[in-house]
mmCIF file of C-alpha atoms in Angstrom:
data_model
loop_
_atom_site.group_PDB
_atom_site.id
_atom_site.type_symbol
_atom_site.label_atom_id
_atom_site.label_comp_id
_atom_site.label_asym_id
_atom_site.label_seq_id
_atom_site.Cartn_x
_atom_site.Cartn_y
_atom_site.Cartn_z
ATOM 1 C CA UNK A 1 64.755 120.633 9.535
ATOM 2 C CA UNK A 2 66.577 118.088 7.329
ATOM 3 C CA UNK A 3 67.660 116.044 10.281
ATOM 4 C CA UNK A 4 64.100 115.879 11.533
ATOM 5 C CA UNK A 5 62.774 114.738 8.192
ATOM 6 C CA UNK A 6 65.350 112.023 7.888
ATOM 7 C CA UNK A 7 64.446 110.818 11.276
ATOM 8 C CA UNK A 8 60.806 110.573 10.391
ATOM 9 C CA UNK A 9 61.525 108.535 7.250
ATOM 10 C CA UNK A 10 63.508 105.981 9.156
ATOM 11 C CA UNK A 11 60.812 105.582 11.767
ATOM 12 C CA UNK A 12 58.173 104.976 9.118
ATOM 13 C CA UNK A 13 60.268 102.345 7.467
ATOM 14 C CA UNK A 14 60.706 100.577 10.711
ATOM 15 C CA UNK A 15 56.978 100.606 11.317
ATOM 16 C CA UNK A 16 56.289 99.289 7.809
ATOM 17 C CA UNK A 17 58.784 96.455 8.203
ATOM 18 C CA UNK A 18 57.203 95.444 11.534
ATOM 19 C CA UNK A 19 53.732 95.286 9.972
ATOM 20 C CA UNK A 20 54.918 93.084 7.102
ATOM 21 C CA UNK A 21 56.594 90.660 9.477
ATOM 22 C CA UNK A 22 53.436 90.394 11.519
ATOM 23 C CA UNK A 23 51.414 89.625 8.385
ATOM 24 C CA UNK A 24 53.811 86.862 7.375
ATOM 25 C CA UNK A 25 53.454 85.272 10.774
ATOM 26 C CA UNK A 26 49.701 85.313 10.499
ATOM 27 C CA UNK A 27 49.779 83.679 7.039
ATOM 28 C CA UNK A 28 52.218 81.058 8.199
ATOM 29 C CA UNK A 29 50.007 80.314 11.217
ATOM 30 C CA UNK A 30 46.928 79.953 9.021
ATOM 31 C CA UNK A 31 48.781 77.667 6.644
ATOM 32 C CA UNK A 32 49.900 75.526 9.552
ATOM 33 C CA UNK A 33 46.349 75.281 10.787
ATOM 34 C CA UNK A 34 45.140 74.326 7.295
ATOM 35 C CA UNK A 35 47.813 71.658 6.997
ATOM 36 C CA UNK A 36 46.857 70.222 10.382
ATOM 37 C CA UNK A 37 43.175 70.146 9.391
ATOM 38 C CA UNK A 38 43.985 68.549 6.041
ATOM 39 C CA UNK A 39 46.173 65.969 7.747
ATOM 40 C CA UNK A 40 43.378 65.093 10.152
ATOM 41 C CA UNK A 41 40.859 64.856 7.295
ATOM 42 C CA UNK A 42 43.242 62.744 5.249
ATOM 43 C CA UNK A 43 43.877 60.429 8.192
ATOM 44 C CA UNK A 44 40.169 60.030 8.790
ATOM 45 C CA UNK A 45 39.575 59.334 5.104
ATOM 46 C CA UNK A 46 42.314 56.724 5.094
ATOM 47 C CA UNK A 47 40.818 55.107 8.195
ATOM 48 C CA UNK A 48 37.339 55.177 6.731
ATOM 49 C CA UNK A 49 38.586 53.721 3.467
ATOM 50 C CA UNK A 50 40.498 51.024 5.359
ATOM 51 C CA UNK A 51 37.437 50.245 7.485
ATOM 52 C CA UNK A 52 35.188 50.162 4.425
ATOM 53 C CA UNK A 53 37.533 47.724 2.682
ATOM 54 C CA UNK A 54 37.600 45.448 5.715
ATOM 55 C CA UNK A 55 33.792 45.550 5.946
ATOM 56 C CA UNK A 56 33.481 44.672 2.261
ATOM 57 C CA UNK A 57 35.853 41.756 2.792
ATOM 58 C CA UNK A 58 33.773 40.485 5.675
ATOM 59 C CA UNK A 59 30.563 40.898 3.661
ATOM 60 C CA UNK A 60 32.121 39.107 0.692
ATOM 61 C CA UNK A 61 33.357 36.200 2.838
ATOM 62 C CA UNK A 62 29.934 35.852 4.503
ATOM 63 C CA UNK A 63 28.272 35.907 1.101
ATOM 64 C CA UNK A 64 30.550 33.173 -0.240
ATOM 65 C CA UNK A 65 30.086 31.079 2.916
ATOM 66 C CA UNK A 66 26.294 31.394 2.706
ATOM 67 C CA UNK A 67 26.300 30.472 -0.972
ATOM 68 C CA UNK A 68 28.545 27.492 -0.271
ATOM 69 C CA UNK A 69 26.097 26.303 2.424
ATOM 70 C CA UNK A 70 23.241 26.774 -0.037
ATOM 71 C CA UNK A 71 25.050 24.631 -2.621
ATOM 72 C CA UNK A 72 25.463 21.877 -0.022
ATOM 73 C CA UNK A 73 21.725 22.060 0.735
ATOM 74 C CA UNK A 74 20.899 21.773 -2.980
ATOM 75 C CA UNK A 75 23.190 18.744 -3.306
ATOM 76 C CA UNK A 76 21.596 17.042 -0.289
ATOM 77 C CA UNK A 77 18.043 17.225 -1.660
ATOM 78 C CA UNK A 78 16.706 13.785 -2.635
ATOM 79 C CA UNK A 79 13.451 13.099 -4.457
ATOM 80 C CA UNK A 80 11.990 10.436 -6.741
ATOM 81 C CA UNK A 81 9.943 13.022 -8.658
ATOM 82 C CA UNK A 82 11.561 13.500 -12.082
ATOM 83 C CA UNK A 83 10.077 16.971 -12.646
ATOM 84 C CA UNK A 84 11.266 18.358 -9.314
ATOM 85 C CA UNK A 85 14.648 16.690 -9.723
ATOM 86 C CA UNK A 86 15.109 18.443 -13.101
ATOM 87 C CA UNK A 87 14.066 21.810 -11.629
ATOM 88 C CA UNK A 88 16.481 21.399 -8.708
ATOM 89 C CA UNK A 89 19.265 20.599 -11.166
ATOM 90 C CA UNK A 90 18.568 23.904 -12.947
ATOM 91 C CA UNK A 91 18.653 25.879 -9.678
ATOM 92 C CA UNK A 92 21.835 24.082 -8.599
ATOM 93 C CA UNK A 93 23.444 25.237 -11.865
ATOM 94 C CA UNK A 94 22.385 28.821 -11.062
ATOM 95 C CA UNK A 95 24.009 28.550 -7.623
ATOM 96 C CA UNK A 96 27.231 27.184 -9.148
ATOM 97 C CA UNK A 97 27.309 30.008 -11.706
ATOM 98 C CA UNK A 98 26.791 32.590 -8.969
ATOM 99 C CA UNK A 99 29.689 31.111 -7.004
ATOM 100 C CA UNK A 100 31.966 31.413 -10.038
ATOM 101 C CA UNK A 101 30.970 35.093 -10.395
ATOM 102 C CA UNK A 102 31.730 35.750 -6.731
ATOM 103 C CA UNK A 103 35.162 34.163 -6.983
ATOM 104 C CA UNK A 104 36.024 36.139 -10.138
ATOM 105 C CA UNK A 105 34.694 39.472 -8.825
ATOM 106 C CA UNK A 106 37.412 42.107 -8.262
ATOM 107 C CA UNK A 107 35.637 45.442 -7.986
ATOM 108 C CA UNK A 108 33.703 44.860 -4.785
ATOM 109 C CA UNK A 109 31.290 47.496 -3.552
ATOM 110 C CA UNK A 110 28.275 47.668 -1.307
ATOM 111 C CA UNK A 111 26.033 47.868 -4.364
ATOM 112 C CA UNK A 112 27.432 44.599 -5.713
ATOM 113 C CA UNK A 113 27.148 43.026 -2.264
ATOM 114 C CA UNK A 114 23.455 43.948 -2.184
ATOM 115 C CA UNK A 115 22.993 42.605 -5.722
ATOM 116 C CA UNK A 116 24.592 39.255 -4.880
ATOM 117 C CA UNK A 117 22.693 39.018 -1.581
ATOM 118 C CA UNK A 118 19.451 39.517 -3.481
ATOM 119 C CA UNK A 119 20.294 36.672 -5.890
ATOM 120 C CA UNK A 120 21.326 34.490 -2.958
ATOM 121 C CA UNK A 121 18.056 35.276 -1.179
ATOM 122 C CA UNK A 122 16.094 34.301 -4.285
ATOM 123 C CA UNK A 123 17.908 30.949 -4.452
ATOM 124 C CA UNK A 124 17.293 30.375 -0.747
ATOM 125 C CA UNK A 125 13.537 31.017 -1.194
ATOM 126 C CA UNK A 126 13.466 28.612 -4.152
ATOM 127 C CA UNK A 127 15.294 25.972 -2.092
ATOM 128 C CA UNK A 128 12.829 26.298 0.787
ATOM 129 C CA UNK A 129 9.965 25.974 -1.696
ATOM 130 C CA UNK A 130 11.378 22.708 -3.069
ATOM 131 C CA UNK A 131 11.959 21.389 0.460
ATOM 132 C CA UNK A 132 8.312 22.086 1.372
ATOM 133 C CA UNK A 133 7.119 20.556 -1.874
ATOM 134 C CA UNK A 134 9.228 17.415 -1.402
ATOM 135 C CA UNK A 135 8.121 17.150 2.225
ATOM 136 C CA UNK A 136 4.491 17.398 1.123
ATOM 137 C CA UNK A 137 5.053 14.718 -1.515
ATOM 138 C CA UNK A 138 6.777 12.480 1.036
ATOM 139 C CA UNK A 139 3.906 12.920 3.477
ATOM 140 C CA UNK A 140 1.439 12.190 0.697
ATOM 141 C CA UNK A 141 3.442 9.143 -0.333
ATOM 142 C CA UNK A 142 3.577 7.936 3.271
ATOM 143 C CA UNK A 143 -0.163 8.431 3.605
ATOM 144 C CA UNK A 144 -0.798 6.621 0.315
ATOM 145 C CA UNK A 145 1.447 3.743 1.401
ATOM 146 C CA UNK A 146 -0.426 3.558 4.698
ATOM 147 C CA UNK A 147 -3.774 3.674 2.911
ATOM 148 C CA UNK A 148 -2.581 1.058 0.429
ATOM 149 C CA UNK A 149 -1.430 -1.173 3.286
ATOM 150 C CA UNK A 150 -4.755 -0.635 5.018
ATOM 151 C CA UNK A 151 -6.637 -1.395 1.794
ATOM 152 C CA UNK A 152 -4.621 -4.566 1.274
ATOM 153 C CA UNK A 153 -5.311 -5.581 4.869
ATOM 154 C CA UNK A 154 -9.014 -4.818 4.433
ATOM 155 C CA UNK A 155 -9.045 -6.683 1.130
ATOM 156 C CA UNK A 156 -7.326 -9.632 2.767
ATOM 157 C CA UNK A 157 -9.909 -9.564 5.559
ATOM 158 C CA UNK A 158 -12.709 -9.341 3.004
ATOM 159 C CA UNK A 159 -11.278 -12.277 1.092
ATOM 160 C CA UNK A 160 -10.919 -14.202 4.332
ATOM 161 C CA UNK A 161 -14.507 -13.413 5.264
ATOM 162 C CA UNK A 162 -15.602 -14.265 1.738
ATOM 163 C CA UNK A 163 -13.736 -17.569 1.941
ATOM 164 C CA UNK A 164 -15.302 -18.253 5.319
ATOM 165 C CA UNK A 165 -18.692 -17.225 3.988
ATOM 166 C CA UNK A 166 -18.217 -19.470 0.976
ATOM 167 C CA UNK A 167 -17.058 -22.263 3.239
ATOM 168 C CA UNK A 168 -20.041 -21.673 5.504
ATOM 169 C CA UNK A 169 -22.287 -21.586 2.472
ATOM 170 C CA UNK A 170 -20.800 -24.809 1.212
ATOM 171 C CA UNK A 171 -21.256 -26.361 4.637
ATOM 172 C CA UNK A 172 -24.812 -25.068 4.725
ATOM 173 C CA UNK A 173 -25.483 -26.453 1.268
ATOM 174 C CA UNK A 174 -23.935 -29.747 2.330
ATOM 175 C CA UNK A 175 -26.181 -29.757 5.391
ATOM 176 C CA UNK A 176 -29.170 -28.930 3.230
ATOM 177 C CA UNK A 177 -28.269 -31.702 0.800
ATOM 178 C CA UNK A 178 -27.798 -34.051 3.732
ATOM 179 C CA UNK A 179 -31.081 -32.962 5.228
ATOM 180 C CA UNK A 180 -32.758 -33.454 1.856
ATOM 181 C CA UNK A 181 -31.653 -37.101 1.654
ATOM 182 C CA UNK A 182 -34.627 -39.437 1.926
ATOM 183 C CA UNK A 183 -33.980 -42.335 4.269
ATOM 184 C CA UNK A 184 -35.688 -45.699 4.651
ATOM 185 C CA UNK A 185 -36.865 -47.584 7.723
ATOM 186 C CA UNK A 186 -38.571 -50.859 8.626
ATOM 187 C CA UNK A 187 -36.551 -52.746 6.016
ATOM 188 C CA UNK A 188 -37.634 -56.373 5.758
ATOM 189 C CA UNK A 189 -36.996 -59.351 3.489
ATOM 190 C CA UNK A 190 -39.630 -62.007 2.762
ATOM 191 C CA UNK A 191 -39.358 -65.319 0.927
ATOM 192 C CA UNK A 192 -42.224 -65.959 -1.567
ATOM 193 C CA UNK A 193 -43.372 -68.921 -3.631
ATOM 194 C CA UNK A 194 -44.545 -68.856 -7.206
ATOM 195 C CA UNK A 195 -47.906 -67.453 -6.178
ATOM 196 C CA UNK A 196 -46.213 -64.592 -4.274
ATOM 197 C CA UNK A 197 -47.229 -66.154 -0.984
ATOM 198 C CA UNK A 198 -44.831 -65.878 1.939
ATOM 199 C CA UNK A 199 -43.192 -69.174 2.923
ATOM 200 C CA UNK A 200 -41.285 -70.069 6.070
ATOM 201 C CA UNK A 201 -38.575 -72.072 4.384
ATOM 202 C CA UNK A 202 -36.200 -70.350 2.008
ATOM 203 C CA UNK A 203 -35.716 -73.517 -0.023
ATOM 204 C CA UNK A 204 -39.387 -73.322 -1.081
ATOM 205 C CA UNK A 205 -39.097 -69.713 -2.250
ATOM 206 C CA UNK A 206 -38.786 -68.616 -5.857
ATOM 207 C CA UNK A 207 -38.966 -64.886 -5.190
ATOM 208 C CA UNK A 208 -37.878 -62.398 -2.623
ATOM 209 C CA UNK A 209 -39.661 -59.225 -1.581
ATOM 210 C CA UNK A 210 -37.991 -56.270 0.117
ATOM 211 C CA UNK A 211 -40.440 -54.116 2.068
ATOM 212 C CA UNK A 212 -39.545 -50.706 3.552
ATOM 213 C CA UNK A 213 -40.899 -47.235 4.154
ATOM 214 C CA UNK A 214 -39.398 -44.074 2.661
ATOM 215 C CA UNK A 215 -39.425 -41.542 5.477
ATOM 216 C CA UNK A 216 -41.259 -38.247 5.224
ATOM 217 C CA UNK A 217 -38.948 -35.307 4.442
ATOM 218 C CA UNK A 218 -40.291 -31.793 3.834
ATOM 219 C CA UNK A 219 -36.893 -30.613 2.610
ATOM 220 C CA UNK A 220 -36.460 -33.327 -0.020
ATOM 221 C CA UNK A 221 -37.409 -32.753 -3.620
ATOM 222 C CA UNK A 222 -40.708 -34.392 -4.560
ATOM 223 C CA UNK A 223 -41.380 -36.348 -7.715
ATOM 224 C CA UNK A 224 -40.509 -39.633 -9.345
ATOM 225 C CA UNK A 225 -37.188 -41.305 -8.702
ATOM 226 C CA UNK A 226 -35.696 -44.806 -8.830
ATOM 227 C CA UNK A 227 -34.990 -46.935 -5.770
ATOM 228 C CA UNK A 228 -32.289 -49.616 -6.136
ATOM 229 C CA UNK A 229 -31.936 -52.668 -3.900
ATOM 230 C CA UNK A 230 -28.865 -54.816 -3.528
ATOM 231 C CA UNK A 231 -29.397 -58.197 -1.899
ATOM 232 C CA UNK A 232 -26.229 -60.002 -0.818
ATOM 233 C CA UNK A 233 -26.804 -63.732 -0.300
ATOM 234 C CA UNK A 234 -25.191 -66.111 2.205
ATOM 235 C CA UNK A 235 -22.304 -66.593 -0.233
ATOM 236 C CA UNK A 236 -21.526 -62.820 -0.086
ATOM 237 C CA UNK A 237 -22.543 -62.451 -3.726
ATOM 238 C CA UNK A 238 -25.055 -59.880 -4.976
ATOM 239 C CA UNK A 239 -28.180 -61.659 -6.217
ATOM 240 C CA UNK A 240 -28.870 -60.885 -9.884
ATOM 241 C CA UNK A 241 -31.181 -61.922 -12.699
ATOM 242 C CA UNK A 242 -32.097 -60.812 -16.178
ATOM 243 C CA UNK A 243 -33.669 -57.598 -14.827
ATOM 244 C CA UNK A 244 -30.616 -56.637 -12.796
ATOM 245 C CA UNK A 245 -28.113 -54.001 -13.953
ATOM 246 C CA UNK A 246 -25.723 -51.186 -12.930
ATOM 247 C CA UNK A 247 -26.289 -47.764 -11.387
ATOM 248 C CA UNK A 248 -24.089 -44.784 -10.464
ATOM 249 C CA UNK A 249 -22.888 -44.441 -6.875
ATOM 250 C CA UNK A 250 -20.065 -42.155 -5.695
ATOM 251 C CA UNK A 251 -18.483 -41.940 -9.113
ATOM 252 C CA UNK A 252 -18.610 -45.672 -9.755
ATOM 253 C CA UNK A 253 -21.034 -48.038 -11.404
ATOM 254 C CA UNK A 254 -22.168 -50.874 -9.176
ATOM 255 C CA UNK A 255 -24.669 -53.661 -9.804
ATOM 256 C CA UNK A 256 -28.125 -53.928 -8.254
ATOM 257 C CA UNK A 257 -30.504 -56.819 -7.751
ATOM 258 C CA UNK A 258 -33.749 -54.983 -8.531
ATOM 259 C CA UNK A 259 -35.176 -51.475 -8.783
ATOM 260 C CA UNK A 260 -38.487 -49.645 -8.734
ATOM 261 C CA UNK A 261 -39.704 -46.167 -9.650
ATOM 262 C CA UNK A 262 -41.699 -44.339 -6.982
ATOM 263 C CA UNK A 263 -43.586 -41.043 -6.776
ATOM 264 C CA UNK A 264 -42.367 -39.395 -3.610
ATOM 265 C CA UNK A 265 -44.330 -36.421 -2.245
ATOM 266 C CA UNK A 266 -42.546 -35.742 1.002
ATOM 267 C CA UNK A 267 -44.652 -38.060 3.128
ATOM 268 C CA UNK A 268 -44.043 -41.601 4.428
ATOM 269 C CA UNK A 269 -44.224 -43.929 1.458
ATOM 270 C CA UNK A 270 -44.408 -47.757 1.815
ATOM 271 C CA UNK A 271 -42.531 -49.538 -0.977
ATOM 272 C CA UNK A 272 -42.084 -53.174 -1.997
ATOM 273 C CA UNK A 273 -39.467 -54.384 -4.485
ATOM 274 C CA UNK A 274 -39.523 -57.948 -5.883
ATOM 275 C CA UNK A 275 -36.652 -60.145 -6.987
ATOM 276 C CA UNK A 276 -37.010 -63.520 -8.654
ATOM 277 C CA UNK A 277 -34.269 -66.108 -8.959
ATOM 278 C CA UNK A 278 -33.146 -69.669 -8.366
ATOM 279 C CA UNK A 279 -30.301 -68.953 -5.914
ATOM 280 C CA UNK A 280 -32.499 -68.438 -2.877
ATOM 281 C CA UNK A 281 -31.234 -70.497 0.032
ATOM 282 C CA UNK A 282 -31.402 -70.311 3.774
ATOM 283 C CA UNK A 283 -28.893 -68.115 5.535
ATOM 284 C CA UNK A 284 -27.941 -64.515 6.228
ATOM 285 C CA UNK A 285 -28.986 -61.829 3.715
ATOM 286 C CA UNK A 286 -27.805 -58.202 3.643
ATOM 287 C CA UNK A 287 -30.127 -55.617 2.107
ATOM 288 C CA UNK A 288 -28.924 -52.214 0.873
ATOM 289 C CA UNK A 289 -31.260 -49.504 -0.470
ATOM 290 C CA UNK A 290 -30.071 -46.639 -2.707
ATOM 291 C CA UNK A 291 -31.817 -43.556 -4.082
ATOM 292 C CA UNK A 292 -30.637 -40.232 -5.566
ATOM 293 C CA UNK A 293 -27.017 -41.424 -5.324
ATOM 294 C CA UNK A 294 -27.207 -42.087 -1.557
ATOM 295 C CA UNK A 295 -27.287 -45.218 0.563
ATOM 296 C CA UNK A 296 -30.620 -44.677 2.315
ATOM 297 C CA UNK A 297 -30.890 -47.794 4.474
ATOM 298 C CA UNK A 298 -29.527 -51.244 5.301
ATOM 299 C CA UNK A 299 -30.628 -54.305 7.194
ATOM 300 C CA UNK A 300 -29.614 -57.889 7.802
ATOM 301 C CA UNK A 301 -32.199 -60.662 7.588
ATOM 302 C CA UNK A 302 -31.827 -64.399 8.254
ATOM 303 C CA UNK A 303 -33.977 -66.705 6.172
ATOM 304 C CA UNK A 304 -34.649 -70.195 7.496
#
């Protein structure tokens, strides 16, 4: 009986030892599996962290490059408008300040990237707004310059037409004045004696009479006016007496032999002007008639 009992105790101990060893193996296997899983998770985390850091670096570099390009665009804007130029200067300062922040930033994250991208987007929108505004002002300025040039050209044409119109008007007035000049025809010179009778010999004459007709002119002004006669004798001297004098002709005062006032009414008007003197001799006589400042007729008469 004792031997049998001892045998049973030893068998139980062996069975118990075998069970414990099996349990240890299971625990060790589980721990190995856990370590493998943790290693894989750690590796993936390291890879993800490394990839995230590289992505942030790329995002940061792109952000800085875009901001640098935006600064160049701000610096290249040119405008003559003082208000816009001052506003652009303010926005350029904002872009410079943002660049300083980017360069000093150390704790990069996706949230900060989004924040900086938002500020950069705002600056880009502002820049585009200024570009459109400046372009509109330039187009307006170009249009105004074109309109101003056109106005100057039109004004020049108007002045030219006005000058031509004035010149034409002056020519027309000159033609009217010329047309209004009263002329004389049938100018004749007669030698008279003391009784105002016509004589054939000049040496018997004591007076001269100039006969002529003032031509009808419906354009000429009617009314009284003076007619002057200049009689140049054979000695080329203007005949003169106590009744002779001076009158105005083309800005100068010249002498006349005799004159007479007439009432002209636009119709043919016969006129006779007398001159008395002692220097009447035979020869060639030149007669000139003047009225209203114009030479209205001439003739040459030979007295025997």
